[in-house]
Coordinates of C-alpha atoms in Angstrom, one line a residue:
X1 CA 152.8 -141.6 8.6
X2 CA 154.7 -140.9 11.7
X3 CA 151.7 -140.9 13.8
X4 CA 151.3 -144.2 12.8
X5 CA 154.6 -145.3 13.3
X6 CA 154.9 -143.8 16.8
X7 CA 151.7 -145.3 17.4
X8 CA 152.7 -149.0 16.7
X9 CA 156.0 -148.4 18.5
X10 CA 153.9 -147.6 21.4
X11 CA 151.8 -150.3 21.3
X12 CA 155.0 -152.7 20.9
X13 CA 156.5 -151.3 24.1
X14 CA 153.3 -151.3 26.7
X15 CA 151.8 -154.5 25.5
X16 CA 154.5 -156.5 27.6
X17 CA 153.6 -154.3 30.6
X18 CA 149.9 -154.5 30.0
X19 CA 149.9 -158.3 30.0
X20 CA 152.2 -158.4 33.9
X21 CA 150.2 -156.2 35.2
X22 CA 146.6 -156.6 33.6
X23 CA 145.2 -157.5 37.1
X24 CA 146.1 -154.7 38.5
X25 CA 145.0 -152.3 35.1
X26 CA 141.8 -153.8 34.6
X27 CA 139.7 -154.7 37.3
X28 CA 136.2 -154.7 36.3
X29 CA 136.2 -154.6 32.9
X30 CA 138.7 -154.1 29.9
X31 CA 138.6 -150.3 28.4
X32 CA 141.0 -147.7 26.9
X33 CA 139.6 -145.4 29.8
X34 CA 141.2 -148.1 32.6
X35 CA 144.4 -148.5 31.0
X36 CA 144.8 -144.8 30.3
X37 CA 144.1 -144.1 34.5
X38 CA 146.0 -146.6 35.0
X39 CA 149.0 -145.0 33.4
X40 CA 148.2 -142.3 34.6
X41 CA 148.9 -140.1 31.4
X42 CA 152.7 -141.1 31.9
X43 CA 151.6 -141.7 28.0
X44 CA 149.8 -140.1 25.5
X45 CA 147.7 -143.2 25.1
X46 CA 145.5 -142.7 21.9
X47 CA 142.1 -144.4 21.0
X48 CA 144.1 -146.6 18.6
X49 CA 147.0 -147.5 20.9
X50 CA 144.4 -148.5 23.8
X51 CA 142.5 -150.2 21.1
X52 CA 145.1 -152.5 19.6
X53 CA 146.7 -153.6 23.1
X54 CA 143.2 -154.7 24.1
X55 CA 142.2 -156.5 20.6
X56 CA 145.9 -158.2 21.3
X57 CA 145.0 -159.5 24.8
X58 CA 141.7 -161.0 23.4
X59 CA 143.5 -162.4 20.3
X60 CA 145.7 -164.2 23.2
X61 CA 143.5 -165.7 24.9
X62 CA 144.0 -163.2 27.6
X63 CA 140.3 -160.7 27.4
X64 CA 136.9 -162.1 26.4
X65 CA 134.9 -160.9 23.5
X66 CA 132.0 -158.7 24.0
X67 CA 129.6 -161.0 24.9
X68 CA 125.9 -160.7 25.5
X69 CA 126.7 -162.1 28.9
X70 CA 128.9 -160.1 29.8
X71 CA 126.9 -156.9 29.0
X72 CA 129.0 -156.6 25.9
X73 CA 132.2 -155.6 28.2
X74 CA 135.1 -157.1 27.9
X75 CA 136.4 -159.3 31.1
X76 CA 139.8 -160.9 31.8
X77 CA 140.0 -164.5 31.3
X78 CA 143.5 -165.2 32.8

């Protein structure tokens, strides 16, 4: 249960930075692997953590889906 806990703590605290800076994070398309380079292992950024902040941005408005078009990758949208 800790895991968990530590895990949504996480996800609380790097979402606002993920959003300033998803420019710079994500430049060709939106993955766990980008955002965990881009932190640079400064975090122990787990599957589920990278996972949750990127279902976040696309419930935002912020990442597209998966799309066909898009050769199922996810793309920033603002």
């Amino acid at each position: 249960m800790m895991v968990i806990e530590s895990a949504k703590r996480m996800v609380k605290d790097l979402y606002p930075v993920v959003v300033a800076k998803r420019g710079e994070i994500f430049e060709d398309s939106v993955t766990v692997a980008a955002l965990k380079k881009y932190l640079d292992d400064d975090y122990a950024v787990s599957l589920y953590v990278g996972l949750a902040i990127i279902y976040r941005l696309e419930a935002e408005g912020y990442v597209s889906k998966p799309l066909a078009e898009f050769e199922y990758r996810r793309k920033l949208l603002k």
